[in-house]
CSV table of C-alpha atoms and ligand atoms in Angstrom, one decimal:
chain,number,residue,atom,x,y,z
A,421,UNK,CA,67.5,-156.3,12.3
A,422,UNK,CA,65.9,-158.7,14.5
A,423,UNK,CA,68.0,-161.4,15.8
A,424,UNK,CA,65.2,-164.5,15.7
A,425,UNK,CA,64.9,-165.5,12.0
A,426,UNK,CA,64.8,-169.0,11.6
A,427,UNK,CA,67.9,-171.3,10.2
A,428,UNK,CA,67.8,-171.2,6.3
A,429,UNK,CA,66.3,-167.6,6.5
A,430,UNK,CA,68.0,-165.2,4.2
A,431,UNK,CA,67.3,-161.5,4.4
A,432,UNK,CA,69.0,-158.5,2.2
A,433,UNK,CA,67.7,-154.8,2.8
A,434,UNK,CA,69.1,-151.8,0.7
A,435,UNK,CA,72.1,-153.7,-0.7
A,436,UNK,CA,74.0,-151.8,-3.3
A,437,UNK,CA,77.4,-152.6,-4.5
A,438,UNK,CA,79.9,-151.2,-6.9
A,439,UNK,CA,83.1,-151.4,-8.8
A,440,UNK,CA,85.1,-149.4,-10.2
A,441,UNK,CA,84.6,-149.2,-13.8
A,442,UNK,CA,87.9,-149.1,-14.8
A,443,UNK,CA,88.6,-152.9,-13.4
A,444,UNK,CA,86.0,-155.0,-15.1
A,445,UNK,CA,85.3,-156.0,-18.9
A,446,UNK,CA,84.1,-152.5,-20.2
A,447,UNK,CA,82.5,-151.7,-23.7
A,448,UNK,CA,84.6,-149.3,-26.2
A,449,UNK,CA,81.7,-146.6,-25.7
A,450,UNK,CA,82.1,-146.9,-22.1
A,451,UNK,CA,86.2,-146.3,-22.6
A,452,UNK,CA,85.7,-143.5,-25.2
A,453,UNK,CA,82.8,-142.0,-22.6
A,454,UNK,CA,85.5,-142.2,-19.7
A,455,UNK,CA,88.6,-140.8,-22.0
A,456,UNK,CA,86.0,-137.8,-23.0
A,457,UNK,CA,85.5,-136.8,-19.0
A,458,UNK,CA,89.0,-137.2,-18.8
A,459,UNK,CA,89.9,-134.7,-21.4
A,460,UNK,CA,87.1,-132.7,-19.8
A,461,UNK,CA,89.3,-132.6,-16.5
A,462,UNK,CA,86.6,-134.5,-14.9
A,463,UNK,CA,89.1,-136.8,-12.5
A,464,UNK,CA,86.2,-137.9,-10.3
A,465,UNK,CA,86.7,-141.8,-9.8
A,466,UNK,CA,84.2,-144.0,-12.1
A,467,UNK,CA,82.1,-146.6,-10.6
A,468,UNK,CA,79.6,-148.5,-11.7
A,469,UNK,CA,76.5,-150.5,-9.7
A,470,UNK,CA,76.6,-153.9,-9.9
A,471,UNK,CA,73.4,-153.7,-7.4
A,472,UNK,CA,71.1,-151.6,-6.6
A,473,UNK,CA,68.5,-151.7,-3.4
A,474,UNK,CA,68.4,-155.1,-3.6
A,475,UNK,CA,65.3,-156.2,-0.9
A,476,UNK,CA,64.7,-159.8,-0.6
A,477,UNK,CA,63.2,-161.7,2.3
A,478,UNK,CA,63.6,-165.9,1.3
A,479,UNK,CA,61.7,-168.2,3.9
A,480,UNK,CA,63.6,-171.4,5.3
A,481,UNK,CA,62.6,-174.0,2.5
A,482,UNK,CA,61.9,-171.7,-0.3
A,483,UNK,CA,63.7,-172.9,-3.8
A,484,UNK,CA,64.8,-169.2,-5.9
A,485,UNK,CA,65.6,-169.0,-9.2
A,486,UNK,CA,67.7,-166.1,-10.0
A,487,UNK,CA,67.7,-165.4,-13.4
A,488,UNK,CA,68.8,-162.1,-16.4
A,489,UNK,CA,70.7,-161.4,-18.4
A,490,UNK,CA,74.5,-161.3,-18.9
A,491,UNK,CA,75.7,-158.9,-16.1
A,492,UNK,CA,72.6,-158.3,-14.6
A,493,UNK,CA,74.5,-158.8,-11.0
A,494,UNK,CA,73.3,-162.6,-10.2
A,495,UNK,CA,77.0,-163.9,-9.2
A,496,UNK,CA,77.5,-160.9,-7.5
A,497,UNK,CA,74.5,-161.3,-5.3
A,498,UNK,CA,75.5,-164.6,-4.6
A,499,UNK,CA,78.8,-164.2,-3.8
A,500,UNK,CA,77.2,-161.7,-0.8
A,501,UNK,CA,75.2,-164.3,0.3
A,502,UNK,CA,78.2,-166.2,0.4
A,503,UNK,CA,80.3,-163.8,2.1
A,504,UNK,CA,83.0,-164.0,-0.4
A,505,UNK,CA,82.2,-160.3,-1.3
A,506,UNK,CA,80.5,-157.9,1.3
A,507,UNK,CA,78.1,-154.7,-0.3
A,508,UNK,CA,79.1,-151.2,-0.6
A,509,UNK,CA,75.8,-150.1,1.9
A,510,UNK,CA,72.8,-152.2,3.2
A,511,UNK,CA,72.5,-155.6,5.3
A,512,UNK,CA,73.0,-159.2,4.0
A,513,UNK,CA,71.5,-162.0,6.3
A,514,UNK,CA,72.2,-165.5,6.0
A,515,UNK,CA,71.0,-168.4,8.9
A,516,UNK,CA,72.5,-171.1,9.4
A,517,UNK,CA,75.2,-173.6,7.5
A,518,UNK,CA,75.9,-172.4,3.9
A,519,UNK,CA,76.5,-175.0,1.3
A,520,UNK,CA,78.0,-173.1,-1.9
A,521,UNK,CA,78.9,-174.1,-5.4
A,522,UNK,CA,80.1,-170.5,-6.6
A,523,UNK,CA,83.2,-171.5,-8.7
A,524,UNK,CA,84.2,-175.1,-9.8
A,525,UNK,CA,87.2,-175.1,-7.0
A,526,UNK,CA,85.3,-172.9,-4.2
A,527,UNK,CA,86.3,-173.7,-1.1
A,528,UNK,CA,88.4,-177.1,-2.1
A,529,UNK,CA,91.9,-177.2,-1.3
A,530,UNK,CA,94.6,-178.2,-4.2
A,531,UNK,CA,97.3,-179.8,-2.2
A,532,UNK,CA,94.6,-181.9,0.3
A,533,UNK,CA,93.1,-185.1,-0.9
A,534,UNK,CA,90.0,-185.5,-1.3
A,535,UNK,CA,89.2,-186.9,1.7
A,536,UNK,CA,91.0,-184.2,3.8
A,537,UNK,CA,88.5,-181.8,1.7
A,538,UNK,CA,86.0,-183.1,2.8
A,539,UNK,CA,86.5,-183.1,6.6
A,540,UNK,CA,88.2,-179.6,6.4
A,541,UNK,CA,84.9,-178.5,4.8
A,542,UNK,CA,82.6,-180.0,7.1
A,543,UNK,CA,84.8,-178.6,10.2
A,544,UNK,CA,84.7,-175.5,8.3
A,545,UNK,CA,80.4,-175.8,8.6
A,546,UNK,CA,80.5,-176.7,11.7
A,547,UNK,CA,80.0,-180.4,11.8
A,548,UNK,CA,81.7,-183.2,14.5
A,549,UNK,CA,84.1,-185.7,13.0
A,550,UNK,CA,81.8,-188.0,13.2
A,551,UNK,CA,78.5,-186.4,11.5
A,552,UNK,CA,80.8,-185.7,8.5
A,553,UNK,CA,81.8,-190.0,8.3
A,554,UNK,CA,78.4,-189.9,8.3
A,555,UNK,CA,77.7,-188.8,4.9
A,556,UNK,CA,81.5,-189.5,4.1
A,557,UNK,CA,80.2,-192.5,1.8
A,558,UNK,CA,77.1,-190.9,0.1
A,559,UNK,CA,79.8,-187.5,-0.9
A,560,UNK,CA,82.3,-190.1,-2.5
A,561,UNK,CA,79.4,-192.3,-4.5
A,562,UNK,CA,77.9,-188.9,-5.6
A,563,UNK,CA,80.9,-187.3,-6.6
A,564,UNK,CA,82.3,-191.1,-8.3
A,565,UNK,CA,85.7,-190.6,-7.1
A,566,UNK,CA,86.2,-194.2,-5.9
A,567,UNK,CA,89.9,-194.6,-5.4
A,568,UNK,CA,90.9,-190.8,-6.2
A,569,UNK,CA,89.6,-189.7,-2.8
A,570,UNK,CA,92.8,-190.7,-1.5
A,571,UNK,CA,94.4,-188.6,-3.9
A,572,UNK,CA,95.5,-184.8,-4.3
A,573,UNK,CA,92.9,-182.8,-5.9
A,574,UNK,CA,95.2,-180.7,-7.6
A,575,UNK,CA,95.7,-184.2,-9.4
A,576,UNK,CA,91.8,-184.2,-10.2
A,577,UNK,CA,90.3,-183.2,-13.8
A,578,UNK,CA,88.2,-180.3,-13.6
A,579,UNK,CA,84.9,-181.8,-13.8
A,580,UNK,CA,86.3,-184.4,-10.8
A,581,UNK,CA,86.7,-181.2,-8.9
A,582,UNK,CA,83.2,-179.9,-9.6
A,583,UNK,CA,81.7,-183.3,-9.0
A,584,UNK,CA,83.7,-182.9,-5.5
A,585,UNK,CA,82.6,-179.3,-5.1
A,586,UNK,CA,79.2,-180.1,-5.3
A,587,UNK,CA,78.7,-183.5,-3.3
A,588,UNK,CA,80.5,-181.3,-0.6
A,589,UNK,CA,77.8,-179.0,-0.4
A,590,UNK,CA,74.9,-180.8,-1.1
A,591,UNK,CA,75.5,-183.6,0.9
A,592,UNK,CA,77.0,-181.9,4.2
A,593,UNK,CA,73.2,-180.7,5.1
A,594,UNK,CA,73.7,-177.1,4.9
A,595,UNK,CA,70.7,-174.3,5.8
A,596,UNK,CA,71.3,-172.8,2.3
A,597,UNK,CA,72.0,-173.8,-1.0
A,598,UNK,CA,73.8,-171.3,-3.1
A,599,UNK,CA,74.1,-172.9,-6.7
A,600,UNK,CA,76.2,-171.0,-9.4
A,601,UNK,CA,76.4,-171.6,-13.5
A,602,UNK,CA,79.1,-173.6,-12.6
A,603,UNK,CA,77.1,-176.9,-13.4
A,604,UNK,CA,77.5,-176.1,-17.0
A,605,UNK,CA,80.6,-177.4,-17.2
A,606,UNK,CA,79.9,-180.7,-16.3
A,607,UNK,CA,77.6,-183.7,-19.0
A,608,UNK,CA,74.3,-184.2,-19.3
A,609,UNK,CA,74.5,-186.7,-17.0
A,610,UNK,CA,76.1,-185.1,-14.4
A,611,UNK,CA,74.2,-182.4,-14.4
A,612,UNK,CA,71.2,-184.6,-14.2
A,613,UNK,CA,72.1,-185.9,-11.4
A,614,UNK,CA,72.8,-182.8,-9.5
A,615,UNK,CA,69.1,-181.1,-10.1
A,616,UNK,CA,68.3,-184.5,-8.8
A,617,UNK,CA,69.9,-183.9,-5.5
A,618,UNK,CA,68.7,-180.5,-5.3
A,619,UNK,CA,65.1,-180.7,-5.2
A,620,UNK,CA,66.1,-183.9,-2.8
A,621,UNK,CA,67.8,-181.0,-0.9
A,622,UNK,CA,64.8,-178.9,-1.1
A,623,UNK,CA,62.4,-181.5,-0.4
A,624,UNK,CA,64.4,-181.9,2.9
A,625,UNK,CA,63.3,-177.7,3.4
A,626,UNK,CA,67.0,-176.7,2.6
A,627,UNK,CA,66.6,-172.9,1.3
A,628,UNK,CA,68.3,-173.1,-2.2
A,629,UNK,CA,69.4,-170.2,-4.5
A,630,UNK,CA,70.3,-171.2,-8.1
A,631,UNK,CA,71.7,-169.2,-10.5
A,632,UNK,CA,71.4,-170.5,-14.6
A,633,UNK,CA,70.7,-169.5,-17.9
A,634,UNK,CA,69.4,-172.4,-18.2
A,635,UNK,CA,65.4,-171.9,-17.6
A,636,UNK,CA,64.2,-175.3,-18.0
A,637,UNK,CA,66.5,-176.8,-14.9
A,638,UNK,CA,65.8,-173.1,-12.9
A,639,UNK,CA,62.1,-174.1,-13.5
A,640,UNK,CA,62.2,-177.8,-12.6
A,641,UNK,CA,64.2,-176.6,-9.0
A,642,UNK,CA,62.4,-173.4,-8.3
A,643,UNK,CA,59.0,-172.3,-6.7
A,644,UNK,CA,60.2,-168.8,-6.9
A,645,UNK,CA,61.5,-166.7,-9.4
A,646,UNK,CA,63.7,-163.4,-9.1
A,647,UNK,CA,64.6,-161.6,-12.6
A,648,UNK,CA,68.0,-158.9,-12.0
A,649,UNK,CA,68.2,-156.8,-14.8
A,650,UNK,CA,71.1,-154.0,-14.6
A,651,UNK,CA,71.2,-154.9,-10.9
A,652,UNK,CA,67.9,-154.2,-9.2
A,653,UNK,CA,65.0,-156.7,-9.5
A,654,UNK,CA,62.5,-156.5,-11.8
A,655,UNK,CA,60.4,-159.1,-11.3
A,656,UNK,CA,60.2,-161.4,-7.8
A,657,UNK,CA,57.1,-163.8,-8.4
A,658,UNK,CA,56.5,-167.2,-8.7
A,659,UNK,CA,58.6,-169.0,-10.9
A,660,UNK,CA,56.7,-169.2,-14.3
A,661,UNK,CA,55.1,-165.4,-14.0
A,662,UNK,CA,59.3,-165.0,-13.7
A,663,UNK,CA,60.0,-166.8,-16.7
A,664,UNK,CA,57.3,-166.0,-18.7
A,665,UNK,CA,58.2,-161.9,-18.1
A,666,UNK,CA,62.3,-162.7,-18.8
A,667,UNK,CA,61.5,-165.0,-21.6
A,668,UNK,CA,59.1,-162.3,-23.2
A,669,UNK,CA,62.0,-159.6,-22.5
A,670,UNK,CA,64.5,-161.8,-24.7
A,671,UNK,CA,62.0,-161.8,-27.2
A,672,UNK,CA,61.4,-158.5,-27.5
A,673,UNK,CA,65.1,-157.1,-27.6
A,674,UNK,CA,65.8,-160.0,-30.8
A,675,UNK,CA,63.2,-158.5,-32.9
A,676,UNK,CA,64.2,-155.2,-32.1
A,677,UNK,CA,67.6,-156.1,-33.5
A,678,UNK,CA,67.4,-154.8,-36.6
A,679,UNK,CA,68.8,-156.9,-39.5
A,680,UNK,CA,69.2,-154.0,-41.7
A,681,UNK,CA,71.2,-154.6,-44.9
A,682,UNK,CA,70.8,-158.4,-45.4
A,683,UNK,CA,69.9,-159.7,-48.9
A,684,UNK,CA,66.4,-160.9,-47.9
A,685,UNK,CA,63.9,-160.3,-45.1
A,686,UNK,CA,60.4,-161.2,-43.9
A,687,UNK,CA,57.8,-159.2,-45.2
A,688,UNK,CA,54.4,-161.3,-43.7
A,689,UNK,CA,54.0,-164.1,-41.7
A,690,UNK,CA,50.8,-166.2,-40.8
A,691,UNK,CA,50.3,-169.2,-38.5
A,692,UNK,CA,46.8,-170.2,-39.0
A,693,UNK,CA,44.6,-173.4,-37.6
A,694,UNK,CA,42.3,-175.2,-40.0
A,695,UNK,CA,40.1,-173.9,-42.3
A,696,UNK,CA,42.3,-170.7,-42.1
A,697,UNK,CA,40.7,-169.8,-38.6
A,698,UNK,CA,43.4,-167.6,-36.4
A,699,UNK,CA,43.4,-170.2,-33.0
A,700,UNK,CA,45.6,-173.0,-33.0
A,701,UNK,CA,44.7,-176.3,-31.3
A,702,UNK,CA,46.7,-179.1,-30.3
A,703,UNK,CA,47.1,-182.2,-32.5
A,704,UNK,CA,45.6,-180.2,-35.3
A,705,UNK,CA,46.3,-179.0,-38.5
A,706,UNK,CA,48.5,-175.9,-38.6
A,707,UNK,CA,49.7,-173.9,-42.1
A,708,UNK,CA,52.8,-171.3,-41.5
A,709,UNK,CA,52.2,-168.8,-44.5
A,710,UNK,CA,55.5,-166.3,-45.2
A,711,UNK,CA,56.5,-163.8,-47.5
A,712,UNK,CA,60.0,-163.0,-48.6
A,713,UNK,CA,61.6,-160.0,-50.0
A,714,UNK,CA,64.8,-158.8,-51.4
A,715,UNK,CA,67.1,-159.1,-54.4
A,716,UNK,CA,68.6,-162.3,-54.0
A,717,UNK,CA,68.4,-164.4,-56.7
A,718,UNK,CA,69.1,-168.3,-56.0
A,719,UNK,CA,68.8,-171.3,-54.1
A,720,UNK,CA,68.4,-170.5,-50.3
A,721,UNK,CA,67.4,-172.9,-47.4
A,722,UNK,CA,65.0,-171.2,-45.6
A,723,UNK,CA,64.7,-172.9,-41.6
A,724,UNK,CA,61.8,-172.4,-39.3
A,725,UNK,CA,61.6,-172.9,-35.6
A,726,UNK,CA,59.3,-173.1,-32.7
A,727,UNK,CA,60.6,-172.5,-29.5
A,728,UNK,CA,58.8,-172.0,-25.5
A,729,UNK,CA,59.9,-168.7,-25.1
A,730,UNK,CA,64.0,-168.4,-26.6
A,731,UNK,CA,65.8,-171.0,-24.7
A,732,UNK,CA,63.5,-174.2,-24.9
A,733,UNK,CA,63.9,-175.0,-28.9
A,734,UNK,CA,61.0,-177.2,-29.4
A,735,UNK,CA,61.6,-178.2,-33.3
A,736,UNK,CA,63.3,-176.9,-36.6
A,737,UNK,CA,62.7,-177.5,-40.2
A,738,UNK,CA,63.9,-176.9,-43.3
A,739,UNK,CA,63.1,-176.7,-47.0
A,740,UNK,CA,65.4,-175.6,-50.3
A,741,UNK,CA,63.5,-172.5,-51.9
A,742,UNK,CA,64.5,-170.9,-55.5
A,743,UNK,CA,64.2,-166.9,-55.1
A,744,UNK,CA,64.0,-165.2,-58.1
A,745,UNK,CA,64.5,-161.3,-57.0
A,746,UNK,CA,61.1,-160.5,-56.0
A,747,UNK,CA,58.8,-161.4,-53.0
A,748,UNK,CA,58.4,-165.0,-52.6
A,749,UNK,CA,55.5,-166.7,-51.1
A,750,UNK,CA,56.2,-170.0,-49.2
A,751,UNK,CA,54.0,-172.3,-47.0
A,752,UNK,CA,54.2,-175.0,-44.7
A,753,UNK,CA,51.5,-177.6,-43.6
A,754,UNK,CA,52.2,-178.9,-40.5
A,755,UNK,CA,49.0,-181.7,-40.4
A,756,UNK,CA,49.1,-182.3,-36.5
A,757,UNK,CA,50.3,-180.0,-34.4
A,758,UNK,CA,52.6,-181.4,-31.7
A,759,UNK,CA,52.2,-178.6,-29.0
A,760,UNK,CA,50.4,-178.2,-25.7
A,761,UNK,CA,48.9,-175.3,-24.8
A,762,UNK,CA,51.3,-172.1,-24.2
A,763,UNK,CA,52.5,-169.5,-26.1
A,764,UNK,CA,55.1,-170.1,-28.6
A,765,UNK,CA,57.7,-167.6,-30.6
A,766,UNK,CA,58.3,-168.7,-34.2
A,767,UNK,CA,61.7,-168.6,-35.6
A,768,UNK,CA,63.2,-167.9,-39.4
A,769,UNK,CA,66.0,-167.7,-41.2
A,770,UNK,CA,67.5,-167.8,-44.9
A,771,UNK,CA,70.9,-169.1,-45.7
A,772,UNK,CA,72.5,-169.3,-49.1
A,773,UNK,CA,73.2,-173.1,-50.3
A,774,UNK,CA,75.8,-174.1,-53.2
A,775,UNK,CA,78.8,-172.3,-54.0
A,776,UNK,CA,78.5,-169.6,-51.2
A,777,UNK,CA,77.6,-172.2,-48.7
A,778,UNK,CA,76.6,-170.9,-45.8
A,779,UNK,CA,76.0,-167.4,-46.1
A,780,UNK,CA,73.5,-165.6,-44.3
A,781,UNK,CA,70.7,-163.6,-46.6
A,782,UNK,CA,68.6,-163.1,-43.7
A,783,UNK,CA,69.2,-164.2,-39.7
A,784,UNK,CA,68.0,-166.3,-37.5
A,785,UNK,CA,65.4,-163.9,-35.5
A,786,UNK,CA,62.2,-164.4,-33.9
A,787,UNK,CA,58.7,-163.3,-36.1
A,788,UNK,CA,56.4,-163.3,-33.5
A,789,UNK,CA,54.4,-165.4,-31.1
A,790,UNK,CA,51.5,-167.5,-31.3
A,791,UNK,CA,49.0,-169.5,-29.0
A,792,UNK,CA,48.2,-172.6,-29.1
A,793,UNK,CA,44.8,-173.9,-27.6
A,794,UNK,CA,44.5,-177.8,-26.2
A,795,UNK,CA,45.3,-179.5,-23.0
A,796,UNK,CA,47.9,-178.9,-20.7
A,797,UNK,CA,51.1,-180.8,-20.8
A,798,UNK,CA,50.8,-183.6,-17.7
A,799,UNK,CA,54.0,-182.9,-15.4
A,800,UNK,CA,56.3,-186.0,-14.8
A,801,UNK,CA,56.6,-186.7,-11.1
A,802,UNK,CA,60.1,-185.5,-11.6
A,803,UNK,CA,60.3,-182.7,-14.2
A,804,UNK,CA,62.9,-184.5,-16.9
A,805,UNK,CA,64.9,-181.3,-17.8
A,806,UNK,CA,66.5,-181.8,-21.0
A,807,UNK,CA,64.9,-180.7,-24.1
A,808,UNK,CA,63.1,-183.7,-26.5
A,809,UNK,CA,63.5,-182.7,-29.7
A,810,UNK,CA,60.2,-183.4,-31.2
A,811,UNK,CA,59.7,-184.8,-35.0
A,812,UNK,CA,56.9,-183.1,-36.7
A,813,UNK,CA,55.5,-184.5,-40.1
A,814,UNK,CA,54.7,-182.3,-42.5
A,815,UNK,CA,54.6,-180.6,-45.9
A,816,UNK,CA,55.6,-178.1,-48.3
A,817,UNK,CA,53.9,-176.3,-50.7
A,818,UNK,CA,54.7,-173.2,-52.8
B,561,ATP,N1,85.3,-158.3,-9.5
B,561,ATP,C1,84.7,-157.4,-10.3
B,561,ATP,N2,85.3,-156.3,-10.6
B,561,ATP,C2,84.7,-155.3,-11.3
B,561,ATP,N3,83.5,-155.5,-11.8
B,561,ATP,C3,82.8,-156.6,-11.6
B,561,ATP,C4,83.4,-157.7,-10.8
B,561,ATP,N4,82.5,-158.7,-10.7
B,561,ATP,C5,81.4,-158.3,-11.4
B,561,ATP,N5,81.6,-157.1,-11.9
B,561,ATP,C6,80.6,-156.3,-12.8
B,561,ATP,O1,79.4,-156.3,-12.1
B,561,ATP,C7,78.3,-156.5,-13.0
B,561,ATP,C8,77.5,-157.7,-12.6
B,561,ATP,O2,78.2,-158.8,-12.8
B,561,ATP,P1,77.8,-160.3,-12.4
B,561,ATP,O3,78.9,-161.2,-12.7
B,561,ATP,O4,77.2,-160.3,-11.0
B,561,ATP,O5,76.6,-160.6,-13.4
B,561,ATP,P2,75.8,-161.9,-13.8
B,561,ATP,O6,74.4,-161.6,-13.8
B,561,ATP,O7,76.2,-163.0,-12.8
B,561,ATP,O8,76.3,-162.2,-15.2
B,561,ATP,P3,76.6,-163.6,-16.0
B,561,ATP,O9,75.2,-164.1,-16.4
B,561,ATP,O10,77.4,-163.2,-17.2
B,561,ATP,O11,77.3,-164.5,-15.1
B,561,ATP,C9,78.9,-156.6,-14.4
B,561,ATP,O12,78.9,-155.3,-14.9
B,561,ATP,C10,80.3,-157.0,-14.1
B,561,ATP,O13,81.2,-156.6,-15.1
């Protein structure tokens, strides 16, 4: 590998790595698969890829999401470009000063104060004395330590530690940016605050890789988007083409989850603009048509839901509906619809009311998607990353 990549250039080439199956959180099939090879005589050692020919090439500067599913391999990968962990074959290369929020007490030391952290980590980056008293006061009025810093941070509440954690690594300049889950565990606010100071970060041409399930904050951070799934990538685009193929994936495995056995299920859905024609527009009249079947005989609250792909939830309603143990048509006007363009997933499910309170007669599942044509939503100078629940007025009719 060439020695003259820039600083904040990160490079992997054929990176694979494996565990041993035997040492990480495995499925009963996989146990009963591995006691069958045993009785089979088969002794050979069991490992698993966590990665496969992973080939990524990030520019100094460049903002990456990387998003999948549960165990798709996105800590793993990190925790490479960390150095934490090293791969089983292939060559990880990072330039420059790493800033790394991997765990919530990465890198911070329990029996040091806070301000003994601090230096140790900025030694530990390579900064002077002085270029970490630098940014000594910004760290402490990000993290809101005040008179703690003087403290032991095995004395600190966990989100303290995080808070410390992160204004460590976002504030002591690094190269690189490697950004974990871990800001999950901290509020709203917080949390806020820190997608604040990363796009400050990457404004400042800081490379930054982020790891979430959360989607919007990935998308309000990230120009580029890579999508693991069973540890190679599938997808490495720009950020929405990411989104919009992962988001679209999610879909498709829920409604392929059948709901066999439940009292009730969908038998026909409709969304429909005015005057019955099939396109939708904005700010326009809307009528969501269903048909229910099954047994069930009762009172049922049946819920619908619009979401942008499965993790942005848009809006929910409700309504009380009397099933009488055949199909039930129900329909909702929605007079204005309150949705910019984009492709939406619909959402429904059926729950038992009164004495069984509660009950499920038929999940909560998407039924499809739908389109919606009108003007594009106007983007904030800064994207504003937690959901608005939206209030839509509207009627039943049945
Ligand atoms: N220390 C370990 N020992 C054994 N197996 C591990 C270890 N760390 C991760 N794995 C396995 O490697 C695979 C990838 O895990 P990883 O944590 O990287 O996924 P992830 O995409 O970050 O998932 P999540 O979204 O749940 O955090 C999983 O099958 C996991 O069980």
């Amino acid at each position: 590998m060439s020695r003259d990549y820039p600083l904040g250039t990160i490079r992997t080439e054929q990176v694979w790595k494996r565990f041993r199956a035997d040492q990480q959180r495995m499925l009963l099939r996989d146990r009963v698969e591995q006691a069958a090879r045993r009785l089979r005589g088969d002794r050979g050692e069991d490992w698993r890829w966590a990665l496969r020919d992973i080939n990524l090439h990030i520019e100094p500067g460049e903002s990456v999401g990387l998003i999948g599913s549960n165990g798709s391999g996105k800590s793993t990968l990190l925790k490479m470009l960390t150095r934490v962990m090293y791969p089983y074959a292939g060559i990880i290369d990072v330039r420059g000063r790493i800033g790394a929020l991997i765990e919530i007490r990465a890198g911070i030391h329990p029996d040091l104060t806070g301000r003994e952290n601090i230096y140790l980590f900025g030694a530990l980056l390579g900064l002077k004395r002085r270029e970490v008293a630098g940014r000594f006061d910004d760290i402490v009025e990000f993290a809101r330590l005040g008179g703690a810093i003087d403290r032991q941070v095995k004395f600190y509440s966990s989100g303290m530690q995080m808070r410390l954690g992160f204004a460590v690594a976002a504030y002591l300049e690094p190269h690189v940016l490697l950004v974990d889950e871990v800001l999950a565990v901290g509020d709203a606010v917080f949390q806020q605050r820190c997608l604040d100071r990363m796009r400050e970060v990457a404004e400042q041409g800081t490379t930054i890789v982020f790891v979430s399930h959360d989607l919007p904050a990935v998308q309000s951070i990230c120009r580029r988007g890579v999508w693991l799934e069973q540890g190679t990538v599938r997808v490495d685009a720009g950020i929405k083409d990411a989104l919009a193929g992962y988001r679209d994936s999610i879909e498709a495995q829920s409604e392929a989850t059948a709901r066999v056995g439940e009292p009730l299920s969908l038998l026909t859905y409709e969304v429909r603009g005015e005057t019955g024609e099939e396109t939708l527009h904005t700010d326009e009249p809307v009528t969501v048509e269903l048909t229910l079947g099954g047994d069930y005989r009762g009172d049922a609250t049946l819920h619908l839901g619009v979401s942008e792909g499965t993790s942005s939830p848009i809006f929910q309603i409700s309504h009380e509906i009397r099933m009488t143990g055949g199909d039930h048509r129900v329909a909702c006007v929605i007079p204005r619809l309150p949705l910019p363009r984009g492709r939406y997933t619909l959402w429904a499910g059926v729950y038992s009311i009164g004495k069984t309170d509660g009950g499920t007669l038929m999940s909560w599942h998407s039924a499809g998607q739908f389109d919606v044509f009108g003007p594009m939503l106007d983007t904030p100078p800064r994207a504003v990353v937690l959901a608005a629940p939206v209030f839509v007025p509207h009627q039943w009719e049945e």
